[in-house]
CSV table of C-alpha atoms in Angstrom, one decimal:
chain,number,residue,atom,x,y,z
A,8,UNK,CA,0.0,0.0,0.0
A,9,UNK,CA,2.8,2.7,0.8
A,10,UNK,CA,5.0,1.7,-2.6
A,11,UNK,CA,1.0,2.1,-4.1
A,12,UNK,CA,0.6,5.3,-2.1
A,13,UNK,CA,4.2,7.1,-3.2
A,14,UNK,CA,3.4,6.0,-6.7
A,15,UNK,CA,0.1,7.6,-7.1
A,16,UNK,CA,1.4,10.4,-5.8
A,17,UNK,CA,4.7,10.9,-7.8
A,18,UNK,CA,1.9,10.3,-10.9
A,19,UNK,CA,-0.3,13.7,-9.8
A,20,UNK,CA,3.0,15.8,-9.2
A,21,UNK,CA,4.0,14.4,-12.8
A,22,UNK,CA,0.6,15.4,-14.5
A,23,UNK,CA,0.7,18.7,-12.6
A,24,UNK,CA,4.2,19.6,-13.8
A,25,UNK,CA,3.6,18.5,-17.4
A,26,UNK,CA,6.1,15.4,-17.3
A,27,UNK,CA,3.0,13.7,-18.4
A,28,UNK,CA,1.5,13.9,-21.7
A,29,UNK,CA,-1.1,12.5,-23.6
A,30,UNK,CA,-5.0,12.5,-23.6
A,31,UNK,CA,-5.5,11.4,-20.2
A,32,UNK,CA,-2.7,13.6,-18.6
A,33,UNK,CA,-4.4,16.4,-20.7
A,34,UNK,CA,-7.8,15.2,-19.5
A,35,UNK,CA,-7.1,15.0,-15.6
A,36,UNK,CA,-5.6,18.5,-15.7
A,37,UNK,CA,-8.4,20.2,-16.7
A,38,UNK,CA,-10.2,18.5,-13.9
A,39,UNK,CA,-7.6,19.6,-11.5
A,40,UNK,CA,-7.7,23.1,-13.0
A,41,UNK,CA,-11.5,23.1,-12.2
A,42,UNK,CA,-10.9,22.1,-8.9
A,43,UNK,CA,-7.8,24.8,-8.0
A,44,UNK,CA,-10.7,27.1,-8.1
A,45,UNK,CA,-12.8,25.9,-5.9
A,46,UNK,CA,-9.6,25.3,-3.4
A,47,UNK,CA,-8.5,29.3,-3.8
A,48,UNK,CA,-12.3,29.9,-2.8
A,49,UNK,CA,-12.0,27.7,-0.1
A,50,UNK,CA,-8.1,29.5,1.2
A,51,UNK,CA,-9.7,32.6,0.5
A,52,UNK,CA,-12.9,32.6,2.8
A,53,UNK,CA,-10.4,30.3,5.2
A,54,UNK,CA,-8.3,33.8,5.7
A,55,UNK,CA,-11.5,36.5,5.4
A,56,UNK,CA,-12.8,34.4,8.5
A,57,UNK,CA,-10.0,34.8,10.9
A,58,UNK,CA,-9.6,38.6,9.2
A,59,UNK,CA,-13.1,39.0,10.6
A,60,UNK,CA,-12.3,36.7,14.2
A,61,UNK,CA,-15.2,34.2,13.0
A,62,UNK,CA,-12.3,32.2,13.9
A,63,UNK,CA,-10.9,32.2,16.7
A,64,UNK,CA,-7.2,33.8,17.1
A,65,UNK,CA,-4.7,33.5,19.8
A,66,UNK,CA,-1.9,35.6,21.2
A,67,UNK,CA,0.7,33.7,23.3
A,68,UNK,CA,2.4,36.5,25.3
A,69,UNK,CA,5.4,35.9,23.4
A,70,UNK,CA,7.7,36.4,20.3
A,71,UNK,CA,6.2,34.5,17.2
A,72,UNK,CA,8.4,34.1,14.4
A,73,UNK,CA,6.7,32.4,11.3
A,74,UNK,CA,9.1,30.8,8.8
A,75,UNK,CA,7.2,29.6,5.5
A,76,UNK,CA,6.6,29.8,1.4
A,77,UNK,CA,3.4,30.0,-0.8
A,78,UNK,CA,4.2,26.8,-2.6
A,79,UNK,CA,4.6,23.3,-2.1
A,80,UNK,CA,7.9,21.4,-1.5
A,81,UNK,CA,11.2,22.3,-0.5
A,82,UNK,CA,12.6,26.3,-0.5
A,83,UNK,CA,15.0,25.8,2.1
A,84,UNK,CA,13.0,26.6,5.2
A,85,UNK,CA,14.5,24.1,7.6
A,86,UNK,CA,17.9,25.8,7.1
A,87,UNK,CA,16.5,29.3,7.5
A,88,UNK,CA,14.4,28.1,11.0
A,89,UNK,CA,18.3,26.9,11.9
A,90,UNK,CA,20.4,29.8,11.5
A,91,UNK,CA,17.7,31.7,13.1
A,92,UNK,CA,17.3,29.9,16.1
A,93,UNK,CA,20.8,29.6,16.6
A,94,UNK,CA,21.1,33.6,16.5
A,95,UNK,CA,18.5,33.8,18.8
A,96,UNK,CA,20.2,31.0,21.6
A,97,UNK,CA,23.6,33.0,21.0
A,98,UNK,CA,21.9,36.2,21.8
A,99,UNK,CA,20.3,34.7,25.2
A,100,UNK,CA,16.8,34.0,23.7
A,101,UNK,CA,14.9,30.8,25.0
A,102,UNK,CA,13.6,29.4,21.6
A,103,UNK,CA,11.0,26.9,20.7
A,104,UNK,CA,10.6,25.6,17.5
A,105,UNK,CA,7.0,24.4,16.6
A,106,UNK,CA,6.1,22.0,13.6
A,107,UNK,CA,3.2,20.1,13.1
A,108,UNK,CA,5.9,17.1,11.6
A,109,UNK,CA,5.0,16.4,8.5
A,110,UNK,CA,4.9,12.4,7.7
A,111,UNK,CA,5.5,12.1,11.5
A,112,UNK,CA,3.9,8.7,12.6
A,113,UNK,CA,0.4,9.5,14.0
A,114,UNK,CA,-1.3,8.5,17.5
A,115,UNK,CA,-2.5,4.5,17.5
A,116,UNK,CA,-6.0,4.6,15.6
A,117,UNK,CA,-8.3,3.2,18.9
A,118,UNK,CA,-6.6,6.2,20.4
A,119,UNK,CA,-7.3,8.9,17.9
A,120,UNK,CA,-10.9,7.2,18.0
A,121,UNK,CA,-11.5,7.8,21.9
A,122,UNK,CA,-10.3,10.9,22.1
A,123,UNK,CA,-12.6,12.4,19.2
A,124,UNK,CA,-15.6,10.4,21.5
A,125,UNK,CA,-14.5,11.9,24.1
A,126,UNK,CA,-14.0,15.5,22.8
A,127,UNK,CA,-10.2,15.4,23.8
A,128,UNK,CA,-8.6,15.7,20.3
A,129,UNK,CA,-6.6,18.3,22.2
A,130,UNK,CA,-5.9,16.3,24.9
A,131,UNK,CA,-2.8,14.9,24.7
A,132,UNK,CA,0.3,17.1,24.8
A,133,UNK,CA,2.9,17.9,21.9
A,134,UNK,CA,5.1,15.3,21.2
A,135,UNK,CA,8.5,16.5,22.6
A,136,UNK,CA,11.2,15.8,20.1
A,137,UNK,CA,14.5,17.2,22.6
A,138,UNK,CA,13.9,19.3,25.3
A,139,UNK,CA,16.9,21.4,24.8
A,140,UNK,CA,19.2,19.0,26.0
A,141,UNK,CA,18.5,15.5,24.9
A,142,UNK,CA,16.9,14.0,21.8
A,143,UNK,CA,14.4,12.3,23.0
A,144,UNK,CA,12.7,10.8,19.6
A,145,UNK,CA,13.4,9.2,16.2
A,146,UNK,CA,12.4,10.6,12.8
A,147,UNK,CA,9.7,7.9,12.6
A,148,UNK,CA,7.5,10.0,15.4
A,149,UNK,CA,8.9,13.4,15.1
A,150,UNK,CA,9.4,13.7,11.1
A,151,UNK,CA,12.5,14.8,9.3
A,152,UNK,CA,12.6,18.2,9.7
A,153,UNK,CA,11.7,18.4,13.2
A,154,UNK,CA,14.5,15.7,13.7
A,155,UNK,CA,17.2,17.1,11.7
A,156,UNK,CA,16.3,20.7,13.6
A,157,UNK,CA,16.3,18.7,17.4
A,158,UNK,CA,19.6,16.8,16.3
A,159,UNK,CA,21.5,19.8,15.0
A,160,UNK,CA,20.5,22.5,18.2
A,161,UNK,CA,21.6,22.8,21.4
A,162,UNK,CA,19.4,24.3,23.6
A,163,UNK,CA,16.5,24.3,21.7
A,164,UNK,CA,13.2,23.2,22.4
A,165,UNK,CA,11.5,21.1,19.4
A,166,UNK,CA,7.8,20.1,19.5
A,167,UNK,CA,5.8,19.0,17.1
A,168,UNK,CA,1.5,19.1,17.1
A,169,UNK,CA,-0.9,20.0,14.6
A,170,UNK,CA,-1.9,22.5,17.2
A,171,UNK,CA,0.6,25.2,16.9
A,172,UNK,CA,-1.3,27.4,20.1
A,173,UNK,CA,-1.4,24.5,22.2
A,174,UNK,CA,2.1,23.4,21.4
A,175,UNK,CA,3.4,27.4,22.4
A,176,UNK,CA,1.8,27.1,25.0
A,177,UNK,CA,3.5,24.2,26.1
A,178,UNK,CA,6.6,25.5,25.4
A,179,UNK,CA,6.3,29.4,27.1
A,180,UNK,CA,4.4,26.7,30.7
A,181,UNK,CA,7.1,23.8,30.8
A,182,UNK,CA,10.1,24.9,29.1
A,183,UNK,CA,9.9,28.7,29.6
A,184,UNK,CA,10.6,29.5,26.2
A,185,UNK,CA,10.4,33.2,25.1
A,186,UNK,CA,10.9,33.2,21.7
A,187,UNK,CA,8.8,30.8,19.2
A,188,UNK,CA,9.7,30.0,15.7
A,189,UNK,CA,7.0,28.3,13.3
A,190,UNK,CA,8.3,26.1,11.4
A,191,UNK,CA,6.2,25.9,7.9
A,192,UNK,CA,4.0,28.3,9.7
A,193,UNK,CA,2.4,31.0,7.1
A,194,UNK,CA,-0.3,28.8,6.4
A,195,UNK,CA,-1.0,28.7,10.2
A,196,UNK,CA,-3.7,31.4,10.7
A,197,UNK,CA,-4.8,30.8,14.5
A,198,UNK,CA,-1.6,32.7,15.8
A,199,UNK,CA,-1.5,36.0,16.0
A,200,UNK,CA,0.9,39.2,16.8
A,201,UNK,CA,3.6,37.4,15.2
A,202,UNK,CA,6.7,38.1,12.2
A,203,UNK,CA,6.2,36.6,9.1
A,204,UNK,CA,9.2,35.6,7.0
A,205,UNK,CA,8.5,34.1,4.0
A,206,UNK,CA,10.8,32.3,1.5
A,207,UNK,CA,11.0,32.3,-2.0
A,208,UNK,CA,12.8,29.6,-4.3
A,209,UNK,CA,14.5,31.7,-7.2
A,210,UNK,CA,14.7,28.7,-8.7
A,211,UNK,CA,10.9,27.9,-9.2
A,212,UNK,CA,9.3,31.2,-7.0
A,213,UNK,CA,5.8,30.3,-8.0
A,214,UNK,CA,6.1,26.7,-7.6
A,215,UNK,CA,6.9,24.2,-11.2
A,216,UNK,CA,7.5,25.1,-14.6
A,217,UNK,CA,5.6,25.7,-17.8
A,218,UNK,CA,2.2,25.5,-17.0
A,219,UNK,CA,1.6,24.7,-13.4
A,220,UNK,CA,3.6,27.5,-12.6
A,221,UNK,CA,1.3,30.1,-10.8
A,222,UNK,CA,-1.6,28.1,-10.0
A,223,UNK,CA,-2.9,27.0,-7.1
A,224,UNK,CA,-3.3,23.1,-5.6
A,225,UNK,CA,-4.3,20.8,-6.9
A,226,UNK,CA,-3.5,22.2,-10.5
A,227,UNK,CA,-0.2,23.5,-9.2
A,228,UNK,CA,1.9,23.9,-6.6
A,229,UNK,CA,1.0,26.7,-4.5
A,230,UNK,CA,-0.8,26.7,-1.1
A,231,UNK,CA,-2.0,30.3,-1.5
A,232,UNK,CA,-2.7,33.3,-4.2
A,233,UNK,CA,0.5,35.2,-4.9
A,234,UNK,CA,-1.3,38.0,-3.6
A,235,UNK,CA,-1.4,36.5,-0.1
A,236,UNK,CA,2.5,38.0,-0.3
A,237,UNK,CA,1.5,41.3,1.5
A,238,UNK,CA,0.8,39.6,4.8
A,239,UNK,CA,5.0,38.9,4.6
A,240,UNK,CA,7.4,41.5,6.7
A,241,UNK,CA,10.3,39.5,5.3
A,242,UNK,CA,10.7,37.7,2.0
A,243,UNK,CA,14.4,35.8,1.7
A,244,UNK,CA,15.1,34.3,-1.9
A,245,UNK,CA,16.3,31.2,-1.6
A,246,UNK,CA,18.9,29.2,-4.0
A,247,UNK,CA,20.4,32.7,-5.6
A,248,UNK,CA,23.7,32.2,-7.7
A,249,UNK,CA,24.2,35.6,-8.6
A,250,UNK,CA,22.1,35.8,-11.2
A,251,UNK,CA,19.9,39.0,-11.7
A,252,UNK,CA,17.1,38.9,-9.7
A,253,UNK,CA,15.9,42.2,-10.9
A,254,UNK,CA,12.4,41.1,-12.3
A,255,UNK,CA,11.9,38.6,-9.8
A,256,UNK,CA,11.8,41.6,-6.9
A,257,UNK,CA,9.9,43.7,-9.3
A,258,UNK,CA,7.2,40.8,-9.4
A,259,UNK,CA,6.9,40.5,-5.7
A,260,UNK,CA,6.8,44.2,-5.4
A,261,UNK,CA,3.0,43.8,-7.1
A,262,UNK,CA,2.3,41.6,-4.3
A,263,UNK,CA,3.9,43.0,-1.2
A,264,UNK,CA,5.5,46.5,-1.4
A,265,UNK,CA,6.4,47.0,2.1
A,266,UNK,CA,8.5,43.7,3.3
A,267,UNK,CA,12.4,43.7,3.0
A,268,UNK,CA,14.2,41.6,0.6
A,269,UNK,CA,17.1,39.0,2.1
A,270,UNK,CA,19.4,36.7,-0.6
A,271,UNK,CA,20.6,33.5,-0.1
A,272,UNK,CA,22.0,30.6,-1.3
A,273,UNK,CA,22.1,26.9,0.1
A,274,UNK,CA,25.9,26.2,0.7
A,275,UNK,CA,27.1,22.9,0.8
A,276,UNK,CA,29.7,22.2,3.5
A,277,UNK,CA,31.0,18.9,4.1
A,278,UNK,CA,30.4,15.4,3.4
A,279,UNK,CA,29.4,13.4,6.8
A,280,UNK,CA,29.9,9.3,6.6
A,281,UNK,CA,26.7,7.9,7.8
A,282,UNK,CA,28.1,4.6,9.7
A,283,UNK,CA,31.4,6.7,11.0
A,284,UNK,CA,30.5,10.2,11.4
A,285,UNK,CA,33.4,10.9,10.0
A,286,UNK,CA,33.1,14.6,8.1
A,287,UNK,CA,34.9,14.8,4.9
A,288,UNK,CA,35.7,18.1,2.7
A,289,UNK,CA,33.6,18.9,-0.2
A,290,UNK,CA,37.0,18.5,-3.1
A,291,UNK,CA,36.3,14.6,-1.9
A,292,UNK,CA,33.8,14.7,-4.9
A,293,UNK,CA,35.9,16.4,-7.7
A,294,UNK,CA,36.5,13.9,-10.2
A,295,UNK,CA,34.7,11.0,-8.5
A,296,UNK,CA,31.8,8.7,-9.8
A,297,UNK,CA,28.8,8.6,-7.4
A,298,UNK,CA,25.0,7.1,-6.3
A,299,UNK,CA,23.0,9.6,-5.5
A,300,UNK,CA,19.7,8.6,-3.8
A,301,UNK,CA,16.7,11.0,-2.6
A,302,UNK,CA,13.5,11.4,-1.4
A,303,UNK,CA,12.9,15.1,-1.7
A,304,UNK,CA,10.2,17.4,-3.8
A,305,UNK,CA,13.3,18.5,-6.3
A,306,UNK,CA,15.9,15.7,-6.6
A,307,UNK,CA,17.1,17.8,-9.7
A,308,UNK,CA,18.3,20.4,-7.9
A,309,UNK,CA,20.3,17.9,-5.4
A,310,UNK,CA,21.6,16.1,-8.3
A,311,UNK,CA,22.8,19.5,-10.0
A,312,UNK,CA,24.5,20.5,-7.3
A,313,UNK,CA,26.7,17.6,-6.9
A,314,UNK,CA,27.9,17.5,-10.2
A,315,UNK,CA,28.7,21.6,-9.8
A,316,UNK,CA,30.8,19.9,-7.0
A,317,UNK,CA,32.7,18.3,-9.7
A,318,UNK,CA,31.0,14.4,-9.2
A,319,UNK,CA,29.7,12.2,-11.8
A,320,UNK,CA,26.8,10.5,-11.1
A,321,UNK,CA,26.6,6.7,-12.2
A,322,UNK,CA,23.5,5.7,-10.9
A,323,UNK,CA,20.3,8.1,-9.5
A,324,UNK,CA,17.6,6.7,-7.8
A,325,UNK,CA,14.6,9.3,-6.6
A,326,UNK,CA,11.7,8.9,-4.1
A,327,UNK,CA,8.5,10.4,-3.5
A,328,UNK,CA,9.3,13.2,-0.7
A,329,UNK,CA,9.7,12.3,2.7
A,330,UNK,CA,10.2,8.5,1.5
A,331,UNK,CA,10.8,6.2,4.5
A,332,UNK,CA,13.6,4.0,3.4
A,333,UNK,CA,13.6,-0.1,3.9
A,334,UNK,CA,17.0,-1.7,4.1
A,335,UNK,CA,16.6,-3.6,0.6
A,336,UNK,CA,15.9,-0.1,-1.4
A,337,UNK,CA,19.8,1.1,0.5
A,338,UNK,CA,21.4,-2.4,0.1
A,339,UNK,CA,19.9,-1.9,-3.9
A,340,UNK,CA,21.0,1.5,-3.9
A,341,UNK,CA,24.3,0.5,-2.9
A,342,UNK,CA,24.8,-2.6,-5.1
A,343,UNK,CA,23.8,-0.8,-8.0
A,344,UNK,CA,26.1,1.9,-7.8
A,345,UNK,CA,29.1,-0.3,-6.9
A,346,UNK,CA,28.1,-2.4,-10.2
A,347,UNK,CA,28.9,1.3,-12.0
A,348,UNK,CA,32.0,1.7,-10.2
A,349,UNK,CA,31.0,4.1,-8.3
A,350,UNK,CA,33.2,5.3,-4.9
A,351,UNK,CA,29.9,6.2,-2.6
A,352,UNK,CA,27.0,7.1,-2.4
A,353,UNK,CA,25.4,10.7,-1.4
A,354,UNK,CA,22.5,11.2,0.1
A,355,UNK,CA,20.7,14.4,1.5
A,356,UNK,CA,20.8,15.5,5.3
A,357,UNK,CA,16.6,15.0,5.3
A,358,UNK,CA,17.0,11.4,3.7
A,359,UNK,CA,20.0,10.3,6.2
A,360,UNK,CA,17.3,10.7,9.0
A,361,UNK,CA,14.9,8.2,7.2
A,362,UNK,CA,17.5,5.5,6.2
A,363,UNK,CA,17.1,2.2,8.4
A,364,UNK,CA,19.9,0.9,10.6
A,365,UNK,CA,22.5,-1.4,8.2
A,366,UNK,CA,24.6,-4.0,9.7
A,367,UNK,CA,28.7,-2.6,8.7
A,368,UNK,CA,28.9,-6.0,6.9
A,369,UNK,CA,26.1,-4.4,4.3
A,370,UNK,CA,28.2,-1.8,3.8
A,371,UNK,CA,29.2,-2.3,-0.1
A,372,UNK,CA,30.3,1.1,-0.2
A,373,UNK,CA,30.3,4.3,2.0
A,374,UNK,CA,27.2,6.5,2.4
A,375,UNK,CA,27.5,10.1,3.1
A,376,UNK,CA,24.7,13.1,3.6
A,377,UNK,CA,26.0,16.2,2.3
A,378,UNK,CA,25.2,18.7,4.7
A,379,UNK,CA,24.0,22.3,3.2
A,380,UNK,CA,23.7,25.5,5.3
A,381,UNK,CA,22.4,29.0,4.3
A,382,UNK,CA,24.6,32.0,3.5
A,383,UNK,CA,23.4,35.4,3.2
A,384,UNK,CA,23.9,37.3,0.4
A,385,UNK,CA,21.8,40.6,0.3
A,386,UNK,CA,19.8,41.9,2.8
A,387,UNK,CA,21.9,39.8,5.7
A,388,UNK,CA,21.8,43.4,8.2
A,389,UNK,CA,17.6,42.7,8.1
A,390,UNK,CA,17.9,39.6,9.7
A,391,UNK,CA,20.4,40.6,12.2
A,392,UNK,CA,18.3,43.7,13.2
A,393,UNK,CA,15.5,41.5,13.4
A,394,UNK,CA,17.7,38.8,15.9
A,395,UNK,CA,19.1,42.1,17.7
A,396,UNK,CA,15.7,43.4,18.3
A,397,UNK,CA,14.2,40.4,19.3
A,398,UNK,CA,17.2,39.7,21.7
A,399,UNK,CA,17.0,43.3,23.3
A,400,UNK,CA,13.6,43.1,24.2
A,401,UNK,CA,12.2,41.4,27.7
A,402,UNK,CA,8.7,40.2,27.1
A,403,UNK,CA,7.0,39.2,30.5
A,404,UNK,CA,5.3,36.5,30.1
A,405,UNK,CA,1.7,37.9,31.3
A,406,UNK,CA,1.6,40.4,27.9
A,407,UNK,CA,1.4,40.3,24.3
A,408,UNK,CA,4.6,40.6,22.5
A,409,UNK,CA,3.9,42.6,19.0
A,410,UNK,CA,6.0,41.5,15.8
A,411,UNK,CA,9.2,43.6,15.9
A,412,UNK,CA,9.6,46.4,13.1
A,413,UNK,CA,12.9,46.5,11.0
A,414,UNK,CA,14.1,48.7,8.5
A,415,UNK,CA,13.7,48.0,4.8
A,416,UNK,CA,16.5,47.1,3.1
């Protein structure tokens, strides 16, 4: 049923990106065109109803920071929530980091079923993936992001509920946390008085190519109208290789004229050996042939960046995103690529936490992640004002804290 699942799904994002052609690819997206109408009337009136407090909002009494995108799949927001919180913990903040873990393996059935009788679906608390000193969870319950984020911290609180007000509120009662950071959060309407940063892939800044580009889910890959940008008071580009973004801006000026522009690229820093943890430098790849295996929304862009790192690769093998390996697909994986002659195999950071323990006999070849970190660009002094600001102000924990101003860039 999963392999079923994955397929089905890889299928829809082929047929909504145009890799799929034909009369019944043509057919069954003008169905989902039809129905990416009735979706934005459905985001729309979603939004007008917490505008207008028919739905209920909340204000924690504390710094809110929401990191998030428009579109669907990856634009670099786990390494963004990590350089942020780690500016925050250096300046003397107590952060939380809130996700609703994506993928994450969900309460037993009979247990989800008793508390909906009961009226508890709130009942139980967030699941606490470190508590800013231990990991206390796998990937399996927490979900990749929230692991990586837990695993790569210190002193961070990670938590992960659906509920992003009852999981702050956790965090301010039990952990005493001061500042909160959403991750994936701009879709998140319930909190209030909070920052909004959100990231835009250069790459793809409306989600796809071709024709899906620009339209909404199911059709295409966006969550929300592009004109849902003025509720930002930060956009950071993402994936920028000096290329003129010029137009870009000028596009998301129609949308949002106010919010300060940030530039940055995903750097890749070292190659870590998943059975040692041995790190390894980047030139380890020049000239070398290589497996690359992934489970992410753009494998492409993975792939392209190891052969800018000067690899070849021999053999590629691509998942559905968030693809929770089984030890046959690695031991494959590796086979394969040693029948190529390849050296090792890479792997992403986000896939490394979803690979199954291997006995060191199975190890064919070696397997590294190769770990990628944000640099600034542009628009760096933004984000520091905002971390200064943040880290200057005492908010008692009785009062509202209001989402700091800072300076356009």
């Amino acid at each position: 049923m999963k392999a079923f699942l994955e397929n089905l799904e890889q299928f829809a994002i082929d047929v909504i990106l145009e890799r799929r052609h034909g009369r019944a690819a043509v057919a069954l997206r003008v169905l989902l065109r039809a129905l990416a109408y009735l979706y934005e009337g459905i985001v729309v009136l979603r939004l007008r109803f917490f505008e207008w407090r028919f739905s209920r909002v909340h204000a924690l009494g504390c710094q809110v920071i929401s990191v998030g995108n428009l579109t669907v799949g990856g634009t670099g927001k786990t390494p963004i929530v990590e350089k942020l919180a780690r500016r925050l913990t250096d300046g003397g903040r107590r952060v939380a980091i809130l996700s609703r873990g994506y993928k994450s393996t969900p309460l037993p059935f009979l247990q989800r079923v008793k508390n909906r009788l009961r009226g508890r679906d709130n009942a139980s608390p967030p699941r606490v993936v470190s508590d800013g000193s231990r990991l206390l969870l796998g990937s399996d319950l927490a979900g990749d992001e929230p692991y990586m984020l837990a695993k790569n911290l210190r002193n961070v609180v990670v938590l992960v509920d659906r509920d992003r007000v009852k999981s702050g509120l956790h965090a301010i009662r039990h952990f005493g946390a001061d500042v909160l950071l959403l991750d994936d959060g701009f879709q998140y309407l319930p909190l209030k008085e909070r920052f909004d940063v959100v990231l835009v892939d250069r790459e793809a800044p409306y989600g796809g190519a071709s024709g899906s580009a620009g339209n909404l889910l199911p059709r295409g890959m966006l969550r929300e109208p592009h004109r849902h940008l003025k509720r930002a008071n930060l956009l950071v580009i993402t994936k920028c290789d000096g290329s003129d973004l010029a137009p870009l801006k000028a596009d998301l000026r129609r949308h949002n004229r106010h919010a300060p522009f940030v530039e940055c690229s995903h750097a890749p820093r070292y190659l870590e050996d998943l059975r040692t943890g041995e790190r390894v430098p980047l030139s380890l790849l020049k000239g070398q042939r290589v497996g690359a295996v992934s489970g992410i929304a753009r494998p492409e862009s993975f792939e392209g960046g190891l052969r800018a790192l000067g690899a070849e690769i021999c053999y590629s093998r691509s998942f559905a995103d968030h693809h929770r390996y089984a030890g046959p697909e690695i031991l494959n994986a590796l086979a394969r690529s040693k029948a190529r002659n390849a050296r090792f195999v890479v792997t992403t950071e986000k896939d490394a936490v979803r690979f199954p323990e291997i006995p060191l006999g199975d190890f064919s070849l070696p397997i590294y992640f190769l770990r990628v970190e944000i640099e600034l660009l542009q628009g760096g002094e933004v984000l520091d004002a905002l971390v200064d600001r943040l880290c200057a102000t005492t908010v008692p924990p009785a009062k509202t804290a209001h989402a700091p101003a800072v300076a356009h860039a």
